[in-house]
mmCIF file of C-alpha atoms in Angstrom:
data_model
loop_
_atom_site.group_PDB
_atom_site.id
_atom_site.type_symbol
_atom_site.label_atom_id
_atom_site.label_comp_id
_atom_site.label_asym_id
_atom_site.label_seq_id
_atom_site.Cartn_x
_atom_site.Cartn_y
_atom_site.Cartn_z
ATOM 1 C CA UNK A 1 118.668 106.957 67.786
ATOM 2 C CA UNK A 2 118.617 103.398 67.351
ATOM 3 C CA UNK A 3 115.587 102.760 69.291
ATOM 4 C CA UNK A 4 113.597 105.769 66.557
ATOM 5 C CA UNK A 5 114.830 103.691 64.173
ATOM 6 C CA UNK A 6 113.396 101.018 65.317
ATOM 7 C CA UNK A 7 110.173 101.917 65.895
ATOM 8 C CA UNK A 8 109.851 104.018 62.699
ATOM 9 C CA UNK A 9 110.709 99.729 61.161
ATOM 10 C CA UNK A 10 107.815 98.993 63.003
ATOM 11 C CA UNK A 11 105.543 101.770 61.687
ATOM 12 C CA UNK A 12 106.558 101.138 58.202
ATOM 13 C CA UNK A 13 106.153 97.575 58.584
ATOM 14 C CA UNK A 14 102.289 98.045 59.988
ATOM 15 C CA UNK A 15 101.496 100.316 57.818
ATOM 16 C CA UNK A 16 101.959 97.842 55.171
ATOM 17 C CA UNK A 17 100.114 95.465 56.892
ATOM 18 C CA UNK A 18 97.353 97.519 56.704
ATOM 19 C CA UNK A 19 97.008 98.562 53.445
ATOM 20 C CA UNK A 20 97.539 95.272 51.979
ATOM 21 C CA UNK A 21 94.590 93.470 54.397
ATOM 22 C CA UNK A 22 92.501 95.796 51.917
ATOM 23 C CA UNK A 23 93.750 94.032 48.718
ATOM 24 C CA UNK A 24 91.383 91.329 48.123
ATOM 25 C CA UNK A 25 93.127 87.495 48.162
ATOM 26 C CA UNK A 26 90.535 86.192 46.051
ATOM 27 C CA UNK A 27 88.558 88.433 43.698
ATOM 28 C CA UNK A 28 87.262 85.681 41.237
ATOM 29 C CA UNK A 29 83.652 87.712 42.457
ATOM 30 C CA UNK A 30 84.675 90.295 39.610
ATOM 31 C CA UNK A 31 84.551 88.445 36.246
ATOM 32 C CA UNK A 32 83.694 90.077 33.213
ATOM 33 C CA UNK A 33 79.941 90.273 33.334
ATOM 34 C CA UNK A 34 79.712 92.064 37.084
ATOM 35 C CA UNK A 35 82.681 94.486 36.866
ATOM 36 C CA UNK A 36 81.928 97.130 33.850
ATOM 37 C CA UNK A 37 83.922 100.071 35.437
ATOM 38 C CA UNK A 38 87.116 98.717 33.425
ATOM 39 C CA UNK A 39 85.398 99.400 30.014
ATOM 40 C CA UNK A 40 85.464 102.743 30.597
ATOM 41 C CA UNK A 41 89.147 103.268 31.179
ATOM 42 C CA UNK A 42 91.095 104.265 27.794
ATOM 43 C CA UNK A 43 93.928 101.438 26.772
ATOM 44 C CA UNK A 44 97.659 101.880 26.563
ATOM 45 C CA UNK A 45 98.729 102.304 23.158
ATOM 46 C CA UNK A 46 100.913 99.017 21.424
ATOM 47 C CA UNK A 47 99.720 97.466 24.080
ATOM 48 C CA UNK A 48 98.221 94.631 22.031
ATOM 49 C CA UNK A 49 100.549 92.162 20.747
ATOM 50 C CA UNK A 50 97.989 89.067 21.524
ATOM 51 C CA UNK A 51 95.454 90.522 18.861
ATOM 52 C CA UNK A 52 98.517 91.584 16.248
ATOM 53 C CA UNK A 53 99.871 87.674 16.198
ATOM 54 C CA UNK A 54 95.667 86.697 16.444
ATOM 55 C CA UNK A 55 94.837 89.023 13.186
ATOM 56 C CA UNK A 56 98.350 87.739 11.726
ATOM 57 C CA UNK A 57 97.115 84.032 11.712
ATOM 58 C CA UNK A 58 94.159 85.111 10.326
ATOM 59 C CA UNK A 59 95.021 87.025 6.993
ATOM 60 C CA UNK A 60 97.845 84.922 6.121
ATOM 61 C CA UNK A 61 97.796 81.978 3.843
ATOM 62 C CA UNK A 62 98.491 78.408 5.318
ATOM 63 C CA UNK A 63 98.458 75.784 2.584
ATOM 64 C CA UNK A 64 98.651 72.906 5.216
ATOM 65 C CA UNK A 65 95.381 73.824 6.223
ATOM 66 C CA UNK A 66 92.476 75.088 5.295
ATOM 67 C CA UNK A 67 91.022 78.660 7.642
ATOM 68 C CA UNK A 68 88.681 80.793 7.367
ATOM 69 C CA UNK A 69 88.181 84.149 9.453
ATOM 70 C CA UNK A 70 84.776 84.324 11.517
ATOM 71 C CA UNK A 71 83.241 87.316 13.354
ATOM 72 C CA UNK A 72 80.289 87.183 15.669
ATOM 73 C CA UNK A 73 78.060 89.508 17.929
ATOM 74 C CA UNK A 74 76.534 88.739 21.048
ATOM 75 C CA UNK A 75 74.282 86.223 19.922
ATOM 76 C CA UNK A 76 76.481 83.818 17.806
ATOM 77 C CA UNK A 77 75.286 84.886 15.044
ATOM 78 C CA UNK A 78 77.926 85.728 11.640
ATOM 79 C CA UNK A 79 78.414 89.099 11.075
ATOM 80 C CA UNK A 80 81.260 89.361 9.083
ATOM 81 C CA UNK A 81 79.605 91.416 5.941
ATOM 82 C CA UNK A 82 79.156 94.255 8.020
ATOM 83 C CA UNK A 83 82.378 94.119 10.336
ATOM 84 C CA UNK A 84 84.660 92.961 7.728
ATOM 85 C CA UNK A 85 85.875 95.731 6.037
ATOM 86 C CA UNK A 86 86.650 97.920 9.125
ATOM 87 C CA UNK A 87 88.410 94.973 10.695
ATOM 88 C CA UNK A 88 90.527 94.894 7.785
ATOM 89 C CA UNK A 89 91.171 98.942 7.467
ATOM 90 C CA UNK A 90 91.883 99.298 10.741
ATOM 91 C CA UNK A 91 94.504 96.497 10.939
ATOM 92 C CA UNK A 92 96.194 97.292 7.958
ATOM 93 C CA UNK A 93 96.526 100.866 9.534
ATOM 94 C CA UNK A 94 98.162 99.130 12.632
ATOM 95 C CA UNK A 95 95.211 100.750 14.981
ATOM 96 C CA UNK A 96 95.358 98.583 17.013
ATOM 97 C CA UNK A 97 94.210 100.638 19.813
ATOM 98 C CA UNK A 98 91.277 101.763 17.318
ATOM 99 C CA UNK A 99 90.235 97.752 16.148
ATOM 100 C CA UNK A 100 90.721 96.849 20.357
ATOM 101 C CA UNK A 101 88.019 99.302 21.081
ATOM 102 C CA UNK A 102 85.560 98.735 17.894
ATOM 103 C CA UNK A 103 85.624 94.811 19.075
ATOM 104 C CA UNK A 104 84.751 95.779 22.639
ATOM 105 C CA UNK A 105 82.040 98.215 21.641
ATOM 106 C CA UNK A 106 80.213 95.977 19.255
ATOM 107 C CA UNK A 107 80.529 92.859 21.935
ATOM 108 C CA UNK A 108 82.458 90.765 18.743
ATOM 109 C CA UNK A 109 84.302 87.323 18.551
ATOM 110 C CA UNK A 110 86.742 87.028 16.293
ATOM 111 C CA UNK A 111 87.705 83.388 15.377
ATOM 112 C CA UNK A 112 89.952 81.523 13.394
ATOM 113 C CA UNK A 113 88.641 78.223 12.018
ATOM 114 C CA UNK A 114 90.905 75.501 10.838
ATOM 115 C CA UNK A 115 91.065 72.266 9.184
ATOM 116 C CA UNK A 116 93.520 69.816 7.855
ATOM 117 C CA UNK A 117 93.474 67.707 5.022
ATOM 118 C CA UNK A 118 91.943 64.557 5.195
ATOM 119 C CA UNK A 119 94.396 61.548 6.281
ATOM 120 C CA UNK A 120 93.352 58.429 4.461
ATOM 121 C CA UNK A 121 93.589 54.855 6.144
ATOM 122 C CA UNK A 122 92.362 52.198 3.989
ATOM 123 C CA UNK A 123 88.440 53.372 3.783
ATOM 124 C CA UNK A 124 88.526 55.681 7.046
ATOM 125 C CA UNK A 125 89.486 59.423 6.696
ATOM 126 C CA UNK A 126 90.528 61.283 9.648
ATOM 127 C CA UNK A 127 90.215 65.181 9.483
ATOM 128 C CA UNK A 128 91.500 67.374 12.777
ATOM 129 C CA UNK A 129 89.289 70.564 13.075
ATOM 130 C CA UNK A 130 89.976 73.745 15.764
ATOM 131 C CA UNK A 131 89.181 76.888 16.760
ATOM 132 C CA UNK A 132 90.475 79.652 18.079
ATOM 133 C CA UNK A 133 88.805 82.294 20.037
ATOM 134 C CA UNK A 134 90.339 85.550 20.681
ATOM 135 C CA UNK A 135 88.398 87.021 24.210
ATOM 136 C CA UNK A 136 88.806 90.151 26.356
ATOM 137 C CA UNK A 137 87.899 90.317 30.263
ATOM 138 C CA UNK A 138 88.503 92.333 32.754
ATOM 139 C CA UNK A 139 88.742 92.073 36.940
ATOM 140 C CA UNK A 140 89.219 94.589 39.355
ATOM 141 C CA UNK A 141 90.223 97.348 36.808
ATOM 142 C CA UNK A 142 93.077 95.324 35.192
ATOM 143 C CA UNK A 143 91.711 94.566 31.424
ATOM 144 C CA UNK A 144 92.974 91.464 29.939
ATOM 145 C CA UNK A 145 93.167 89.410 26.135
ATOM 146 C CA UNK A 146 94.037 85.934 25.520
ATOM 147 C CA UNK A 147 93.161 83.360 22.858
ATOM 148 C CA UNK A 148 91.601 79.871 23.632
ATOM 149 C CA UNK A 149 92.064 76.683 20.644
ATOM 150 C CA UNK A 150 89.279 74.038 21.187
ATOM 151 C CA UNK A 151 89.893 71.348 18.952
ATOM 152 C CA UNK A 152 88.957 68.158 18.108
ATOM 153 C CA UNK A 153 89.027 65.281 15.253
ATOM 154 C CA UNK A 154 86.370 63.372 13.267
ATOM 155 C CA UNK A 155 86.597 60.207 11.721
ATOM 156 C CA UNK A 156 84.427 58.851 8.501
ATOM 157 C CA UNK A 157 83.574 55.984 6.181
ATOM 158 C CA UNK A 158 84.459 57.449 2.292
ATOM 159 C CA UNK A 159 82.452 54.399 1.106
ATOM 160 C CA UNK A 160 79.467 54.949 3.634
ATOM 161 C CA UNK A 161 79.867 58.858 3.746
ATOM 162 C CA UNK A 162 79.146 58.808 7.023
ATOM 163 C CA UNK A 163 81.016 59.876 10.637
ATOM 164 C CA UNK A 164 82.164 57.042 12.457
ATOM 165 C CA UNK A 165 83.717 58.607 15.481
ATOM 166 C CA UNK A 166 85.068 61.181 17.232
ATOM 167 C CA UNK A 167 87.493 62.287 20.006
ATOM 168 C CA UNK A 168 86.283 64.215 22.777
ATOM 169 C CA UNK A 169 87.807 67.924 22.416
ATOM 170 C CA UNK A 170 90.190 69.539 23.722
ATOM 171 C CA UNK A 171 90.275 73.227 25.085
ATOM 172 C CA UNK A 172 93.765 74.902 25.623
ATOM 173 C CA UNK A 173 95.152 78.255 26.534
ATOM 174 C CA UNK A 174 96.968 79.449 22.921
ATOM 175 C CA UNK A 175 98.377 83.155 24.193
ATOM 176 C CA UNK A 176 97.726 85.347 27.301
ATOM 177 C CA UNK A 177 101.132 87.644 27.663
ATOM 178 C CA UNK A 178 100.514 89.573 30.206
ATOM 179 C CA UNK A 179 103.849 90.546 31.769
ATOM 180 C CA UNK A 180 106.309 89.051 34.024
ATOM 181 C CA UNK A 181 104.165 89.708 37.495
ATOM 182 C CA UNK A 182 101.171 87.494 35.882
ATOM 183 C CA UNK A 183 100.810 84.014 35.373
ATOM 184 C CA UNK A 184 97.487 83.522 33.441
ATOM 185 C CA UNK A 185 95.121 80.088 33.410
ATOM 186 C CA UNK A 186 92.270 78.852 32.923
ATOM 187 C CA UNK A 187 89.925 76.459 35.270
ATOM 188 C CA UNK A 188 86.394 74.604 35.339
ATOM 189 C CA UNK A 189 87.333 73.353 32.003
ATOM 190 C CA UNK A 190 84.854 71.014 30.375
ATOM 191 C CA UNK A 191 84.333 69.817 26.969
ATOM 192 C CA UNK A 192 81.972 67.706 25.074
ATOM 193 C CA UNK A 193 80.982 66.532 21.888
ATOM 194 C CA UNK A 194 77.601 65.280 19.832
ATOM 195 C CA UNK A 195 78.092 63.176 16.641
ATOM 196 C CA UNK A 196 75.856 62.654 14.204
ATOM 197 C CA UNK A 197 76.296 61.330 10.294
ATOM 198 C CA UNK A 198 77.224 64.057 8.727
ATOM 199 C CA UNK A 199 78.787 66.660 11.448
ATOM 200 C CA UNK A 200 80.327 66.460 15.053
ATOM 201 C CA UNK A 201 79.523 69.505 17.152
ATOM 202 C CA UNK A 202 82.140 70.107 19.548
ATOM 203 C CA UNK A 203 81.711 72.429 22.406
ATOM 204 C CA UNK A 204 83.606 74.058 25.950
ATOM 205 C CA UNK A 205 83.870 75.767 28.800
ATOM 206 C CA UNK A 206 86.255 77.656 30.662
ATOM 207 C CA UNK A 207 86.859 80.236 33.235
ATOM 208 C CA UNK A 208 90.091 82.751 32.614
ATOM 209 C CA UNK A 209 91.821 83.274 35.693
ATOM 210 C CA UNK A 210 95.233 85.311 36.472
ATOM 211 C CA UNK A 211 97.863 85.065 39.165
ATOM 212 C CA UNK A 212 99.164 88.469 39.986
ATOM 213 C CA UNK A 213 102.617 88.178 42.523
ATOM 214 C CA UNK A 214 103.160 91.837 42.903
ATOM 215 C CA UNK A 215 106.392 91.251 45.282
ATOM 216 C CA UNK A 216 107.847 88.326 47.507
ATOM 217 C CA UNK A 217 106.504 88.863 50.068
ATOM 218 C CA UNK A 218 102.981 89.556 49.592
ATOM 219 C CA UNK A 219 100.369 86.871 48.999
ATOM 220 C CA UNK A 220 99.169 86.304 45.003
ATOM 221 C CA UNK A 221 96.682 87.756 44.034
ATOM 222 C CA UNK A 222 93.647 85.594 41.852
ATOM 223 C CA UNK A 223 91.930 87.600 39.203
ATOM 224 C CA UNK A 224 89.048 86.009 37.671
ATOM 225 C CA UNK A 225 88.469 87.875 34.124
ATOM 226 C CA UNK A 226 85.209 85.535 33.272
ATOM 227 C CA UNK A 227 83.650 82.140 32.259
ATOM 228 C CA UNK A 228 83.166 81.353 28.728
ATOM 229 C CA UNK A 229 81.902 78.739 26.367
ATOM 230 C CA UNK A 230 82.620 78.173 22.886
ATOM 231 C CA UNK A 231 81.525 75.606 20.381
ATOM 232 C CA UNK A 232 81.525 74.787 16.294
ATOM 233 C CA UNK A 233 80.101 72.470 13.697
ATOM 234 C CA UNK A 234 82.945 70.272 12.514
ATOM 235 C CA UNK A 235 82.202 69.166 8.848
ATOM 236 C CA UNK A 236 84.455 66.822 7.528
ATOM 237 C CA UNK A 237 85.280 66.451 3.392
ATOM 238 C CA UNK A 238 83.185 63.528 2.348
#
C-alpha cells in the first residue's frame, strides 16, 4: 500500500511537470498589437475599478489645478465632440462594462491633463504640467487596464515671456490593480523633452509588463501587455 502510494506521488508530481513545461516563462512575444484573440472574449462585469477612479478624476472639480478631459482615436487626433456625450451617459449610468467596450471598439485614449498654478520667484515662474493616460492591453488571453502620469515642469521669464528651462519628464505607473497573484510594471522607459520659447513638448515610452505567481512553487510568469508612447504640448501662463 505504501509503495502505490508512492508511486501514484510520483505520477501526480510528473504530471505536473508536464503540463506546466507548456506554460510559457516568458511571453513578452504577445503584446497588444500581435495577440487580438483577447478582444473577442466578453469582460467580467464591475470588473473595472481602474477606469471608475480614472473617469472620477476626470469629472470632478480640483481648484488646485487646472484639468481638462481629452479623448483621442488612433491617430492622436481630438475627438472629444463626437465621443463626449456617450462617455458621459454611459458613466453616469455606471456601464462600465458598456463605456470599457465602446473605448476598445473605437481604439480611444482617454486623458487627463493637468496644470498647476504658476509659482512665482522673483521674475521666473515655474508651472508643473502632467498627464495621465488611461491604456488597455492584453497577453495571452488575460486583458489588462492601467493608467500611466508623464509629467514634467517648465520654467519662464514673465518679463521676457519666454521659456527658460525645463526638466526632463518623468513617466510613472499611477494604477494597475490587478489582484493579489499579479505584480504589474513597466520597462524600456524613456523620456525626453524639446523646448522652445513659447512651449516644451514632453514625450515617453514604455512597455507594460505583469508578473503572474500563480503558486509557490511554480516559476512567474512575465506577461507583456504592449509598448506605448505618449507625449503633450506643455503651455505655460505667460
Amino acid at each position: 500500500m505504501i509503495k502505490f502510494k508512492k508511486v501514484s506521488f510520483m505520477l501526480i508530481i510528473s504530471s505536473l511537470l508536464v503540463i506546466t513545461s507548456f506554460i510559457p516563462v516568458n511571453a513578452s512575444e504577445h503584446n497588444a498589437e500581435t495577440d487580438s484573440l483577447d478582444f473577442n472574449v466578453e469582460i467580467q462585469s464591475d470588473s473595472h475599478p481602474i477606469l471608475q477612479n480614472f473617469l472620477d478624476d476626470a469629472f470632478q472639480l480640483d481648484y488646485d489645478k487646472t484639468s481638462d478631459f481629452i479623448i483621442l482615436n488612433e491617430l492622436g487626433q481630438n475627438v472629444q465632440d463626437t465621443h463626449l456625450d456617450s462617455i458621459k451617459s454611459m458613466y453616469a449610468s455606471n456601464d462600465l462594462d458598456g463605456l470599457y467596450n465602446y473605448i476598445k471598439k473605437n481604439n480611444l485614449k482617454l486623458v487627463i491633463e493637468e496644470r498647476t498654478r504658476p509659482i512665482q520667484k522673483n521674475s521666473s515662474n515655474t508651472q508643473f504640467f502632467s498627464q495621465i493616460f488611461y491604456g488597455i492591453g492584453n497577453s495571452y488571453g488575460y486583458r489588462k487596464d492601467w493608467t500611466i502620469r508623464l509629467s514634467g515642469s517648465v520654467s519662464y521669464n514673465m518679463r521676457t515671456k519666454r521659456i527658460t528651462s525645463a526638466s526632463t519628464p518623468t513617466i510613472t505607473l499611477q494604477s494597475a490593480s490587478w489582484g493579489a497573484l499579479w505584480s504589474p510594471y513597466i520597462s524600456n522607459v524613456s523620456t525626453g523633452r524639446s523646448i522652445s520659447s513659447s512651449k516644451v513638448y514632453f514625450w515617453g515610452s514604455y512597455t507594460m509588463m505583469g508578473s503572474l505567481a500563480l503558486h509557490t512553487y511554480m516559476p512567474t510568469l512575465q506577461y507583456n501587455f504592449g509598448s506605448y508612447s505618449e507625449g503633450f504640448y506643455a503651455y505655460p501662463s505667460f
